[in-house]
Every structure is written in structure tokens, then in C-alpha cells.
Amino acid sequence: MTESTEQPVYRTRIFADLTPLRTSPDYRRLWFGNTVSWIGQGMTALAVSLQVYDITGSAFSVGLIGFCSLVPLVVFGLYGGAVADTVDRRRLGLFSASGSFLLSVGLMAVTVAGVERVELLYAVVALQAVCFALNSPARTSMIARLLPAEQLPAANALSSMTSTTGALVGPMLGGLIVGWWGYRAAYTVDAVTFTASLYAMWRLPSMLPDRGEEDEGAVKKRASVLDGLRFLGTRPNLRMTFFTDLCAMVLAHPRALFPVVAVVWYGGDAKTTGLLVAAPAFGALLGGVFSGWLGRIRRHGLAVVVAVACWGSAIAVFGLTRQLWLGLVLLALAGCADTISMVFRSTMLQAAVPDEMRGRLQGVFIVVVAGGPRLGDFLAGSVADLTSPAVAVTGGGVACVVAVSLLALRWRGFLRYDARDPQP
């Protein structure tokens, strides 16, 4: 009898804490719908890239897809956060998810009709980014209303598994489906999977921002992007969540160098590049699967600094190794550290931010997450051209560790942040 009661506790300490899925039907439906739709969107992203290349035969044209999504994410990420702090978040989430669903249906329709216009594909990608930028702040802001504060780290770990599963499984399934049945089938599956997200949003209760003692008109007047940025400017702990992430994503993000590294360091080819790209995502997924212990950590700021320093250290050592298996292990460790950092940064943004500001802060989060890695790609490529890939990778990792250490010394209150008394 004693053994049967102790074993579940042991598993909970090792594997992801599923308490949020058990205790909240609304969160459970939302998580399942997001997971399925992320896989569908991963399929569509790959299918669009393949279709653009089939039409144009140009790698540059494929690269423009990223630009078409980046600009709407940055612009509408901030605006979407302000909207999420003004209107019913459930209605905004349903509206934006419906837009994504209709865009997938549109892709399916034009493919069935035999229309091959790359401009149309670019337009759909941009509109999908707009829908995501409106949906994400609303959806993320709702989690703190669906779950108690002590379950937020577990919920964010589960969310990390959603995104990494989509990034790993979606493209693989997309490649298989496009290869077997064509683009139309991939877009059709994406449209079908989005119904899970629509259903989850539809079942949620109304979720207007918590106005406290203020009237509706005052809240609507305050719900602006500038007010959100001013609020962030006076909250050092919240600012640090963004600064630490930028240290990792801008200074130590070697993704753009993987094609060169695969050939020069490991004597490989496109398959080797694929392994290098997949390794951080695989490590991030493992970080989510084995995240049960994260709920016991109270010093979230200290955990973020340590996780970012571990990311930088793993990247720095990766730049020194010339054995593929060791390089993949180091990239996986970096991905795991990134998941830990993301879990605690997201939890701080949910727990330490007033409800009427959560949407706008999540909008800033989108901009940092979308823009940081792309700036990192540019920096890594530039340094590699001026020096060498090894200097760019190892130097970037060292710079990340130094920068996050200096930030922690400057704002030591971040290291003392306690989840039991969240202070922004």
C-alpha cells in the first residue's frame, strides 16, 4: 500500500506535471486544440515553402516567406496585445482562430483551382501572421484566469511541448503528405485540425479584462501600446525577462550557420543540417516532458539567469567541438535550457502582471520571440563572414553568458524574485 501511494509522486517529480489538464476542462480543451493546430500549421509552413520553390525555383523567394511573416508579427503583436486588454479575450481568440481557419481553407481552394501565384501565397502567410499576432496575446492571457498561480509553471511547460511538437512533427508530416498526395491534402488537413482550436475557444467562458474598480471607459482608454510600454519601463523584473531572452536569442543563436557548420565542421550534407536544426527542438521537447520538478522552484528570476547562462555555455562549447554526436547533444542541452527559461519567464509575465496589462505584455513577448532569433541570424552570419563560424558561435555563447551575468549584477532584485510574492 505504501509503494502504490509513493510511486505517482515520484513520476510527478520527473515527468511533466499534468495537473492543469486534470483540474481544468477549459484549459485541457485549449491545450489540446493548440497542440493539434500547431501541428497543422507546421505542415502548412513546410507546404507553402515547397510550393513557393516549385513555382519560382528561387531560394530567395522562399526566404521572403519569413519576411512576410515577421513584419505582421512585430506590428500586430503589439497591437494585438492592446486589443486583448480591451475586448473579450475569448471573442478575440475565436475571431482570430476563425481567420486562420478560413485562410487554410483558402489555400486549399486555390490549390484545387490550380492557381499558382506566389504573391497570393505571400499574402496568405502575412495574414496568417496577423491572425496569430491577435490570437496569441488573448490565448496566453487567458491561462492565468483558468488556472491558479501554483499551476502556471506546469501549464507553461505543457505549452512548450505544444510548440516543439508542432515544430518537429508538423514539418515531417507535411513532407510526407505533400510527397504522397500533394499540397491540397496538406492544406486540407491543416483546415481540419484548426477546428479543434475553434471548438476549444468556443467552449470557453467570456473573459473580459479584469477592470478592478475602474469603469469600462477608463480601461478602454488605457488599453494602448504606449501605456503597456510605459508600464514595462517601470517594472525591472518584467524588463529582465525580455533582456535575458534577448541575450540568448541575439548573441548566441547559431541557426543561420548550421548549413555551413554541417559541411565545414562535420563533412556532412543537407541531412546533417536537418539534424542540427532538429537537435535544439528535440532538447526543448525533452525539457517539457521532464518538467515535473519545475513547479517546486520559487526563485524564478534566478532560474531564468541560470538557464540562459546554460544556453550560452552549451552554444560556446558547441562551437569548439568537431564531433557530430557531441554537437547534437550540446544543442539538445541548449534547447532544454531554453524551455526552462521560457517556462519561468512566461510564468512571471502571467503572475506578476495585472490582468488588464497581460495582453500588452504578451504582445511585447511575441515581438521579442519573433524578432530576437532573426536578429541573431543576422549577427551570427555577419560575424562569421568577418571572422569564422567558430568565432561567431563560441564568441556568441561567451557573450551571452557575460551579458546575462552583467544584467543580473545590475538588477539583483531579479535574482530574489519569489513566486510566492510576485513583484513586477
mmCIF file of C-alpha atoms in Angstrom, residues 55-411:
data_model
loop_
_atom_site.group_PDB
_atom_site.id
_atom_site.type_symbol
_atom_site.label_atom_id
_atom_site.label_comp_id
_atom_site.label_asym_id
_atom_site.label_seq_id
_atom_site.Cartn_x
_atom_site.Cartn_y
_atom_site.Cartn_z
ATOM 1 C CA ILE A 55 6.680 27.959 -58.624
ATOM 2 C CA THR A 56 9.803 30.150 -58.611
ATOM 3 C CA GLY A 57 12.802 27.817 -58.357
ATOM 4 C CA SER A 58 14.381 30.541 -56.195
ATOM 5 C CA ALA A 59 15.759 30.123 -52.685
ATOM 6 C CA PHE A 60 15.479 33.884 -52.258
ATOM 7 C CA SER A 61 11.730 33.680 -52.907
ATOM 8 C CA VAL A 62 11.455 31.034 -50.205
ATOM 9 C CA GLY A 63 13.389 33.286 -47.832
ATOM 10 C CA LEU A 64 10.882 36.088 -48.406
ATOM 11 C CA ILE A 65 8.272 33.959 -46.637
ATOM 12 C CA GLY A 66 9.985 34.674 -43.324
ATOM 13 C CA PHE A 67 9.995 38.402 -44.012
ATOM 14 C CA CYS A 68 6.290 38.312 -44.918
ATOM 15 C CA SER A 69 5.512 36.826 -41.502
ATOM 16 C CA LEU A 70 7.997 38.844 -39.424
ATOM 17 C CA VAL A 71 6.611 42.312 -40.176
ATOM 18 C CA PRO A 72 2.975 41.471 -39.268
ATOM 19 C CA LEU A 73 4.138 39.651 -36.127
ATOM 20 C CA VAL A 74 6.070 42.680 -34.913
ATOM 21 C CA VAL A 75 3.430 45.262 -35.815
ATOM 22 C CA PHE A 76 0.297 43.360 -34.878
ATOM 23 C CA GLY A 77 1.923 41.632 -31.891
ATOM 24 C CA LEU A 78 1.960 44.950 -30.051
ATOM 25 C CA TYR A 79 -1.447 45.972 -31.380
ATOM 26 C CA GLY A 80 -2.986 42.571 -30.640
ATOM 27 C CA GLY A 81 -1.876 42.828 -27.028
ATOM 28 C CA ALA A 82 -3.645 46.182 -26.677
ATOM 29 C CA VAL A 83 -6.811 44.747 -28.223
ATOM 30 C CA ALA A 84 -6.659 41.772 -25.836
ATOM 31 C CA ASP A 85 -6.658 44.204 -22.909
ATOM 32 C CA THR A 86 -9.787 45.950 -24.201
ATOM 33 C CA VAL A 87 -12.238 43.355 -25.516
ATOM 34 C CA ASP A 88 -13.486 39.940 -24.512
ATOM 35 C CA ARG A 89 -10.397 37.751 -24.946
ATOM 36 C CA ARG A 90 -12.471 34.697 -25.690
ATOM 37 C CA ARG A 91 -14.195 36.515 -28.544
ATOM 38 C CA LEU A 92 -10.890 37.863 -29.879
ATOM 39 C CA GLY A 93 -9.374 34.392 -29.750
ATOM 40 C CA LEU A 94 -12.365 32.901 -31.546
ATOM 41 C CA PHE A 95 -12.308 35.640 -34.205
ATOM 42 C CA SER A 96 -8.573 35.279 -34.931
ATOM 43 C CA ALA A 97 -8.699 31.470 -34.910
ATOM 44 C CA SER A 98 -11.586 31.629 -37.373
ATOM 45 C CA GLY A 99 -9.436 33.829 -39.601
ATOM 46 C CA SER A 100 -6.616 31.273 -39.566
ATOM 47 C CA PHE A 101 -9.107 28.526 -40.364
ATOM 48 C CA LEU A 102 -10.513 30.448 -43.342
ATOM 49 C CA LEU A 103 -7.005 31.143 -44.642
ATOM 50 C CA SER A 104 -6.227 27.423 -44.586
ATOM 51 C CA VAL A 105 -9.472 26.777 -46.431
ATOM 52 C CA GLY A 106 -8.460 29.478 -48.927
ATOM 53 C CA LEU A 107 -5.102 27.808 -49.548
ATOM 54 C CA MET A 108 -6.880 24.537 -50.159
ATOM 55 C CA ALA A 109 -9.348 26.214 -52.562
ATOM 56 C CA VAL A 110 -6.754 27.996 -54.710
ATOM 57 C CA THR A 111 -4.671 24.828 -54.910
ATOM 58 C CA VAL A 112 -7.691 22.824 -56.052
ATOM 59 C CA ALA A 113 -8.390 25.546 -58.635
ATOM 60 C CA GLY A 114 -4.838 25.235 -59.963
ATOM 61 C CA VAL A 115 -3.883 28.849 -59.202
ATOM 62 C CA GLU A 116 -0.095 29.180 -58.908
ATOM 63 C CA ARG A 117 0.659 32.738 -57.854
ATOM 64 C CA VAL A 118 3.475 33.251 -55.409
ATOM 65 C CA GLU A 119 2.086 36.687 -54.498
ATOM 66 C CA LEU A 120 -1.071 35.008 -53.237
ATOM 67 C CA LEU A 121 0.945 32.654 -51.045
ATOM 68 C CA TYR A 122 2.890 35.584 -49.590
ATOM 69 C CA ALA A 123 -0.357 37.390 -48.823
ATOM 70 C CA VAL A 124 -1.799 34.349 -47.043
ATOM 71 C CA VAL A 125 1.374 33.949 -44.972
ATOM 72 C CA ALA A 126 1.209 37.610 -43.929
ATOM 73 C CA LEU A 127 -2.479 37.334 -42.989
ATOM 74 C CA GLN A 128 -1.802 34.146 -41.029
ATOM 75 C CA ALA A 129 0.847 36.058 -39.055
ATOM 76 C CA VAL A 130 -1.717 38.792 -38.338
ATOM 77 C CA CYS A 131 -4.190 36.220 -37.019
ATOM 78 C CA PHE A 132 -1.506 34.620 -34.856
ATOM 79 C CA ALA A 133 -0.419 38.026 -33.500
ATOM 80 C CA LEU A 134 -4.013 38.735 -32.467
ATOM 81 C CA ASN A 135 -4.683 35.244 -31.128
ATOM 82 C CA SER A 136 -1.564 34.605 -29.073
ATOM 83 C CA PRO A 137 -1.856 37.502 -26.546
ATOM 84 C CA ALA A 138 -5.537 36.718 -25.988
ATOM 85 C CA ARG A 139 -4.948 32.982 -25.578
ATOM 86 C CA THR A 140 -1.905 33.325 -23.323
ATOM 87 C CA SER A 141 -3.580 35.967 -21.144
ATOM 88 C CA MET A 142 -6.486 33.622 -20.501
ATOM 89 C CA ILE A 143 -4.344 30.906 -18.938
ATOM 90 C CA ALA A 144 -3.828 32.887 -15.724
ATOM 91 C CA ARG A 145 -7.626 33.149 -15.440
ATOM 92 C CA LEU A 146 -8.195 29.434 -15.985
ATOM 93 C CA LEU A 147 -5.616 28.117 -13.500
ATOM 94 C CA PRO A 148 -4.335 29.000 -10.012
ATOM 95 C CA ALA A 149 -0.906 30.629 -9.790
ATOM 96 C CA GLU A 150 0.827 27.497 -8.481
ATOM 97 C CA GLN A 151 -0.124 25.605 -11.662
ATOM 98 C CA LEU A 152 1.251 28.198 -14.109
ATOM 99 C CA PRO A 153 4.781 26.715 -14.386
ATOM 100 C CA ALA A 154 3.285 23.321 -15.229
ATOM 101 C CA ALA A 155 0.929 24.921 -17.768
ATOM 102 C CA ASN A 156 3.783 26.780 -19.449
ATOM 103 C CA ALA A 157 5.839 23.590 -19.607
ATOM 104 C CA LEU A 158 2.907 21.898 -21.323
ATOM 105 C CA SER A 159 2.666 24.848 -23.719
ATOM 106 C CA SER A 160 6.338 24.437 -24.602
ATOM 107 C CA MET A 161 5.600 20.825 -25.520
ATOM 108 C CA THR A 162 2.826 22.074 -27.808
ATOM 109 C CA SER A 163 5.102 24.391 -29.797
ATOM 110 C CA THR A 164 8.044 21.994 -30.008
ATOM 111 C CA THR A 165 5.797 19.108 -31.022
ATOM 112 C CA GLY A 166 4.372 21.280 -33.776
ATOM 113 C CA ALA A 167 7.879 22.289 -34.898
ATOM 114 C CA LEU A 168 9.062 18.674 -35.015
ATOM 115 C CA VAL A 169 6.015 16.672 -36.087
ATOM 116 C CA GLY A 170 4.310 19.236 -38.339
ATOM 117 C CA PRO A 171 7.071 19.562 -40.973
ATOM 118 C CA MET A 172 7.686 15.809 -41.008
ATOM 119 C CA LEU A 173 4.018 15.051 -41.591
ATOM 120 C CA GLY A 174 3.807 17.896 -44.086
ATOM 121 C CA GLY A 175 6.662 16.476 -46.128
ATOM 122 C CA LEU A 176 5.071 13.031 -46.175
ATOM 123 C CA ILE A 177 1.608 14.303 -47.078
ATOM 124 C CA VAL A 178 2.870 16.623 -49.815
ATOM 125 C CA GLY A 179 5.013 13.808 -51.210
ATOM 126 C CA TRP A 180 2.153 11.327 -51.266
ATOM 127 C CA TRP A 181 -0.942 13.409 -52.008
ATOM 128 C CA GLY A 182 0.182 16.944 -52.867
ATOM 129 C CA TYR A 183 -0.302 20.416 -51.458
ATOM 130 C CA ARG A 184 -4.072 20.244 -51.452
ATOM 131 C CA ALA A 185 -4.025 17.387 -48.932
ATOM 132 C CA ALA A 186 -1.653 19.251 -46.572
ATOM 133 C CA TYR A 187 -3.833 22.372 -46.600
ATOM 134 C CA THR A 188 -6.962 20.288 -46.098
ATOM 135 C CA VAL A 189 -5.504 18.540 -43.046
ATOM 136 C CA ASP A 190 -4.481 21.921 -41.612
ATOM 137 C CA ALA A 191 -8.007 23.277 -42.038
ATOM 138 C CA VAL A 192 -9.467 20.212 -40.337
ATOM 139 C CA THR A 193 -7.045 20.366 -37.396
ATOM 140 C CA PHE A 194 -7.915 24.035 -36.797
ATOM 141 C CA THR A 195 -11.452 23.032 -35.870
ATOM 142 C CA ALA A 196 -10.037 21.688 -32.573
ATOM 143 C CA SER A 197 -8.753 25.167 -31.680
ATOM 144 C CA LEU A 198 -12.050 26.744 -32.731
ATOM 145 C CA TYR A 199 -14.014 24.333 -30.568
ATOM 146 C CA ALA A 200 -11.779 24.995 -27.558
ATOM 147 C CA MET A 201 -12.226 28.758 -27.907
ATOM 148 C CA TRP A 202 -15.971 28.433 -28.405
ATOM 149 C CA ARG A 203 -16.365 26.432 -25.161
ATOM 150 C CA LEU A 204 -14.511 28.998 -23.042
ATOM 151 C CA PRO A 205 -16.433 31.423 -20.837
ATOM 152 C CA SER A 206 -16.441 35.145 -21.552
ATOM 153 C CA MET A 207 -13.136 36.653 -20.458
ATOM 154 C CA LEU A 208 -13.193 40.430 -20.292
ATOM 155 C CA PRO A 209 -10.049 42.029 -18.782
ATOM 156 C CA ASP A 210 -10.275 42.442 -15.022
ATOM 157 C CA ARG A 211 -11.124 46.111 -14.611
ATOM 158 C CA GLY A 212 -10.918 46.210 -10.844
ATOM 159 C CA GLU A 213 -12.679 49.275 -9.516
ATOM 160 C CA GLU A 214 -12.421 51.254 -12.750
ATOM 161 C CA ASP A 215 -15.187 51.716 -15.241
ATOM 162 C CA GLU A 216 -15.176 50.255 -18.725
ATOM 163 C CA GLY A 217 -14.456 53.545 -20.459
ATOM 164 C CA ALA A 218 -11.315 54.148 -18.417
ATOM 165 C CA VAL A 219 -9.963 50.716 -19.219
ATOM 166 C CA LYS A 220 -10.573 51.142 -22.914
ATOM 167 C CA LYS A 221 -8.783 54.454 -22.845
ATOM 168 C CA ARG A 222 -5.734 52.947 -21.109
ATOM 169 C CA ALA A 223 -5.516 49.879 -23.343
ATOM 170 C CA SER A 224 -2.867 51.275 -25.690
ATOM 171 C CA VAL A 225 0.512 50.053 -26.814
ATOM 172 C CA LEU A 226 2.323 53.074 -25.345
ATOM 173 C CA ASP A 227 0.745 52.556 -21.931
ATOM 174 C CA GLY A 228 1.894 48.961 -21.976
ATOM 175 C CA LEU A 229 5.457 50.029 -22.828
ATOM 176 C CA ARG A 230 5.397 52.673 -20.092
ATOM 177 C CA PHE A 231 4.247 50.056 -17.603
ATOM 178 C CA LEU A 232 7.068 47.754 -18.690
ATOM 179 C CA GLY A 233 9.570 50.594 -18.350
ATOM 180 C CA THR A 234 8.807 50.932 -14.635
ATOM 181 C CA ARG A 235 8.898 47.203 -13.806
ATOM 182 C CA PRO A 236 12.515 45.940 -13.625
ATOM 183 C CA ASN A 237 11.710 42.267 -13.075
ATOM 184 C CA LEU A 238 9.469 42.153 -16.133
ATOM 185 C CA ARG A 239 12.045 44.009 -18.235
ATOM 186 C CA MET A 240 14.639 41.455 -17.232
ATOM 187 C CA THR A 241 12.520 38.603 -18.618
ATOM 188 C CA PHE A 242 12.896 40.216 -22.047
ATOM 189 C CA PHE A 243 16.540 41.293 -21.637
ATOM 190 C CA THR A 244 17.652 37.791 -20.664
ATOM 191 C CA ASP A 245 15.870 36.236 -23.622
ATOM 192 C CA LEU A 246 17.477 38.744 -25.995
ATOM 193 C CA CYS A 247 20.892 37.781 -24.589
ATOM 194 C CA ALA A 248 20.301 34.213 -25.721
ATOM 195 C CA MET A 249 18.463 34.790 -28.988
ATOM 196 C CA VAL A 250 20.521 37.700 -30.355
ATOM 197 C CA LEU A 251 24.022 36.940 -29.073
ATOM 198 C CA ALA A 252 24.062 33.125 -29.132
ATOM 199 C CA HIS A 253 21.726 31.930 -31.858
ATOM 200 C CA PRO A 254 23.768 29.957 -34.449
ATOM 201 C CA ARG A 255 20.846 28.649 -36.539
ATOM 202 C CA ALA A 256 21.868 30.600 -39.661
ATOM 203 C CA LEU A 257 25.287 28.925 -39.601
ATOM 204 C CA PHE A 258 24.033 25.334 -39.478
ATOM 205 C CA PRO A 259 24.351 24.738 -43.268
ATOM 206 C CA VAL A 260 27.982 25.927 -43.175
ATOM 207 C CA VAL A 261 28.759 24.097 -39.952
ATOM 208 C CA ALA A 262 27.336 20.835 -41.312
ATOM 209 C CA VAL A 263 29.750 20.874 -44.254
ATOM 210 C CA VAL A 264 32.867 22.545 -42.835
ATOM 211 C CA TRP A 265 32.949 21.035 -39.356
ATOM 212 C CA TYR A 266 31.319 17.659 -39.855
ATOM 213 C CA GLY A 267 31.791 16.944 -43.568
ATOM 214 C CA GLY A 268 28.050 16.412 -43.892
ATOM 215 C CA ASP A 269 25.240 17.492 -46.185
ATOM 216 C CA ALA A 270 21.607 18.594 -46.017
ATOM 217 C CA LYS A 271 20.744 15.663 -43.760
ATOM 218 C CA THR A 272 23.360 16.799 -41.258
ATOM 219 C CA THR A 273 21.898 20.293 -41.371
ATOM 220 C CA GLY A 274 18.488 18.810 -40.621
ATOM 221 C CA LEU A 275 19.900 17.058 -37.557
ATOM 222 C CA LEU A 276 21.457 20.284 -36.310
ATOM 223 C CA VAL A 277 18.165 22.146 -36.756
ATOM 224 C CA ALA A 278 16.173 19.399 -35.030
ATOM 225 C CA ALA A 279 18.517 18.959 -32.042
ATOM 226 C CA PRO A 280 17.509 22.126 -30.096
ATOM 227 C CA ALA A 281 13.823 21.419 -30.722
ATOM 228 C CA PHE A 282 14.274 17.837 -29.519
ATOM 229 C CA GLY A 283 16.026 19.079 -26.385
ATOM 230 C CA ALA A 284 13.251 21.609 -25.820
ATOM 231 C CA LEU A 285 10.679 18.825 -26.084
ATOM 232 C CA LEU A 286 12.574 16.724 -23.554
ATOM 233 C CA GLY A 287 12.720 19.753 -21.278
ATOM 234 C CA GLY A 288 8.935 19.898 -21.370
ATOM 235 C CA VAL A 289 8.458 16.153 -20.907
ATOM 236 C CA PHE A 290 10.749 16.042 -17.866
ATOM 237 C CA SER A 291 9.491 19.281 -16.308
ATOM 238 C CA GLY A 292 7.716 17.960 -13.222
ATOM 239 C CA TRP A 293 10.364 19.409 -10.899
ATOM 240 C CA LEU A 294 9.918 22.968 -12.171
ATOM 241 C CA GLY A 295 6.836 23.536 -10.043
ATOM 242 C CA ARG A 296 8.948 23.342 -6.879
ATOM 243 C CA ILE A 297 11.230 26.221 -7.936
ATOM 244 C CA ARG A 298 10.304 29.534 -6.280
ATOM 245 C CA ARG A 299 13.240 31.746 -7.307
ATOM 246 C CA HIS A 300 12.079 32.221 -10.873
ATOM 247 C CA GLY A 301 14.450 35.085 -11.686
ATOM 248 C CA LEU A 302 17.494 33.125 -10.566
ATOM 249 C CA ALA A 303 16.266 30.116 -12.555
ATOM 250 C CA VAL A 304 15.975 32.249 -15.711
ATOM 251 C CA VAL A 305 19.507 33.622 -15.352
ATOM 252 C CA VAL A 306 20.963 30.148 -14.751
ATOM 253 C CA ALA A 307 19.032 28.683 -17.705
ATOM 254 C CA VAL A 308 20.180 31.435 -20.099
ATOM 255 C CA ALA A 309 23.767 31.039 -18.890
ATOM 256 C CA CYS A 310 23.485 27.282 -19.535
ATOM 257 C CA TRP A 311 22.189 28.020 -23.050
ATOM 258 C CA GLY A 312 25.171 30.292 -23.755
ATOM 259 C CA SER A 313 27.647 27.810 -22.277
ATOM 260 C CA ALA A 314 26.284 24.935 -24.364
ATOM 261 C CA ILE A 315 26.458 27.044 -27.541
ATOM 262 C CA ALA A 316 30.015 28.163 -26.721
ATOM 263 C CA VAL A 317 31.217 24.570 -26.268
ATOM 264 C CA PHE A 318 29.305 23.542 -29.405
ATOM 265 C CA GLY A 319 31.472 25.990 -31.328
ATOM 266 C CA LEU A 320 34.600 24.136 -30.147
ATOM 267 C CA THR A 321 33.565 20.560 -30.872
ATOM 268 C CA ARG A 322 34.065 18.769 -34.185
ATOM 269 C CA GLN A 323 32.259 15.538 -33.354
ATOM 270 C CA LEU A 324 28.704 15.442 -34.658
ATOM 271 C CA TRP A 325 27.215 13.379 -31.839
ATOM 272 C CA LEU A 326 28.649 15.721 -29.204
ATOM 273 C CA GLY A 327 27.478 18.767 -31.129
ATOM 274 C CA LEU A 328 23.941 17.371 -31.268
ATOM 275 C CA VAL A 329 23.991 16.650 -27.530
ATOM 276 C CA LEU A 330 25.123 20.198 -26.764
ATOM 277 C CA LEU A 331 22.422 21.692 -28.986
ATOM 278 C CA ALA A 332 19.831 19.494 -27.278
ATOM 279 C CA LEU A 333 21.054 20.697 -23.871
ATOM 280 C CA ALA A 334 20.729 24.281 -25.107
ATOM 281 C CA GLY A 335 17.162 23.584 -26.223
ATOM 282 C CA CYS A 336 16.320 22.100 -22.826
ATOM 283 C CA ALA A 337 17.729 25.191 -21.085
ATOM 284 C CA ASP A 338 15.651 27.391 -23.386
ATOM 285 C CA THR A 339 12.483 25.561 -22.328
ATOM 286 C CA ILE A 340 13.294 26.096 -18.645
ATOM 287 C CA SER A 341 13.905 29.796 -19.269
ATOM 288 C CA MET A 342 10.669 30.109 -21.256
ATOM 289 C CA VAL A 343 8.595 28.392 -18.559
ATOM 290 C CA PHE A 344 9.687 30.777 -15.822
ATOM 291 C CA ARG A 345 9.664 33.903 -17.989
ATOM 292 C CA SER A 346 6.114 33.140 -19.114
ATOM 293 C CA THR A 347 5.036 32.388 -15.555
ATOM 294 C CA MET A 348 6.402 35.729 -14.350
ATOM 295 C CA LEU A 349 4.547 37.555 -17.119
ATOM 296 C CA GLN A 350 1.317 35.858 -16.103
ATOM 297 C CA ALA A 351 1.646 36.042 -12.317
ATOM 298 C CA ALA A 352 3.282 39.457 -11.794
ATOM 299 C CA VAL A 353 1.289 41.448 -14.363
ATOM 300 C CA PRO A 354 -2.172 42.882 -13.604
ATOM 301 C CA ASP A 355 -4.848 41.264 -15.719
ATOM 302 C CA GLU A 356 -5.640 44.492 -17.584
ATOM 303 C CA MET A 357 -1.993 44.622 -18.767
ATOM 304 C CA ARG A 358 -1.407 40.959 -19.599
ATOM 305 C CA GLY A 359 -2.373 41.240 -23.248
ATOM 306 C CA ARG A 360 0.029 44.084 -23.947
ATOM 307 C CA LEU A 361 2.923 42.388 -22.188
ATOM 308 C CA GLN A 362 2.216 39.199 -24.144
ATOM 309 C CA GLY A 363 2.295 41.345 -27.285
ATOM 310 C CA VAL A 364 5.804 42.510 -26.382
ATOM 311 C CA PHE A 365 6.679 38.865 -25.736
ATOM 312 C CA ILE A 366 5.647 37.985 -29.302
ATOM 313 C CA VAL A 367 7.807 40.767 -30.738
ATOM 314 C CA VAL A 368 10.855 39.625 -28.749
ATOM 315 C CA VAL A 369 10.335 35.949 -29.604
ATOM 316 C CA ALA A 370 9.775 36.719 -33.294
ATOM 317 C CA GLY A 371 12.441 39.368 -33.730
ATOM 318 C CA GLY A 372 15.225 38.138 -31.437
ATOM 319 C CA PRO A 373 16.167 34.960 -33.358
ATOM 320 C CA ARG A 374 16.100 36.816 -36.680
ATOM 321 C CA LEU A 375 18.458 39.459 -35.311
ATOM 322 C CA GLY A 376 20.571 36.584 -34.028
ATOM 323 C CA ASP A 377 20.679 35.048 -37.508
ATOM 324 C CA PHE A 378 21.891 38.355 -38.941
ATOM 325 C CA LEU A 379 24.525 38.850 -36.227
ATOM 326 C CA ALA A 380 25.850 35.287 -36.468
ATOM 327 C CA GLY A 381 26.095 35.444 -40.245
ATOM 328 C CA SER A 382 27.832 38.822 -40.178
ATOM 329 C CA VAL A 383 30.404 37.788 -37.553
ATOM 330 C CA ALA A 384 31.054 34.510 -39.381
ATOM 331 C CA ASP A 385 31.734 36.384 -42.633
ATOM 332 C CA LEU A 386 34.118 38.781 -40.907
ATOM 333 C CA THR A 387 35.916 36.106 -38.864
ATOM 334 C CA SER A 388 34.883 32.429 -38.930
ATOM 335 C CA PRO A 389 31.894 30.261 -37.938
ATOM 336 C CA ALA A 390 33.780 29.040 -34.865
ATOM 337 C CA VAL A 391 34.391 32.588 -33.637
ATOM 338 C CA ALA A 392 30.764 33.520 -34.290
ATOM 339 C CA VAL A 393 29.352 30.509 -32.408
ATOM 340 C CA THR A 394 31.769 30.317 -29.470
ATOM 341 C CA GLY A 395 32.088 34.077 -29.161
ATOM 342 C CA GLY A 396 28.319 34.436 -29.191
ATOM 343 C CA GLY A 397 27.917 31.859 -26.443
ATOM 344 C CA VAL A 398 30.520 33.551 -24.257
ATOM 345 C CA ALA A 399 28.952 36.960 -24.931
ATOM 346 C CA CYS A 400 25.570 35.583 -23.845
ATOM 347 C CA VAL A 401 26.957 34.339 -20.519
ATOM 348 C CA VAL A 402 28.784 37.610 -19.873
ATOM 349 C CA ALA A 403 25.785 39.765 -20.802
ATOM 350 C CA VAL A 404 23.268 37.884 -18.661
ATOM 351 C CA SER A 405 25.732 37.908 -15.732
ATOM 352 C CA LEU A 406 26.167 41.680 -16.014
ATOM 353 C CA LEU A 407 22.392 42.154 -16.173
ATOM 354 C CA ALA A 408 21.953 40.030 -13.045
ATOM 355 C CA LEU A 409 24.558 42.106 -11.216
ATOM 356 C CA ARG A 410 22.878 45.327 -12.303
ATOM 357 C CA TRP A 411 19.345 44.259 -11.309
#
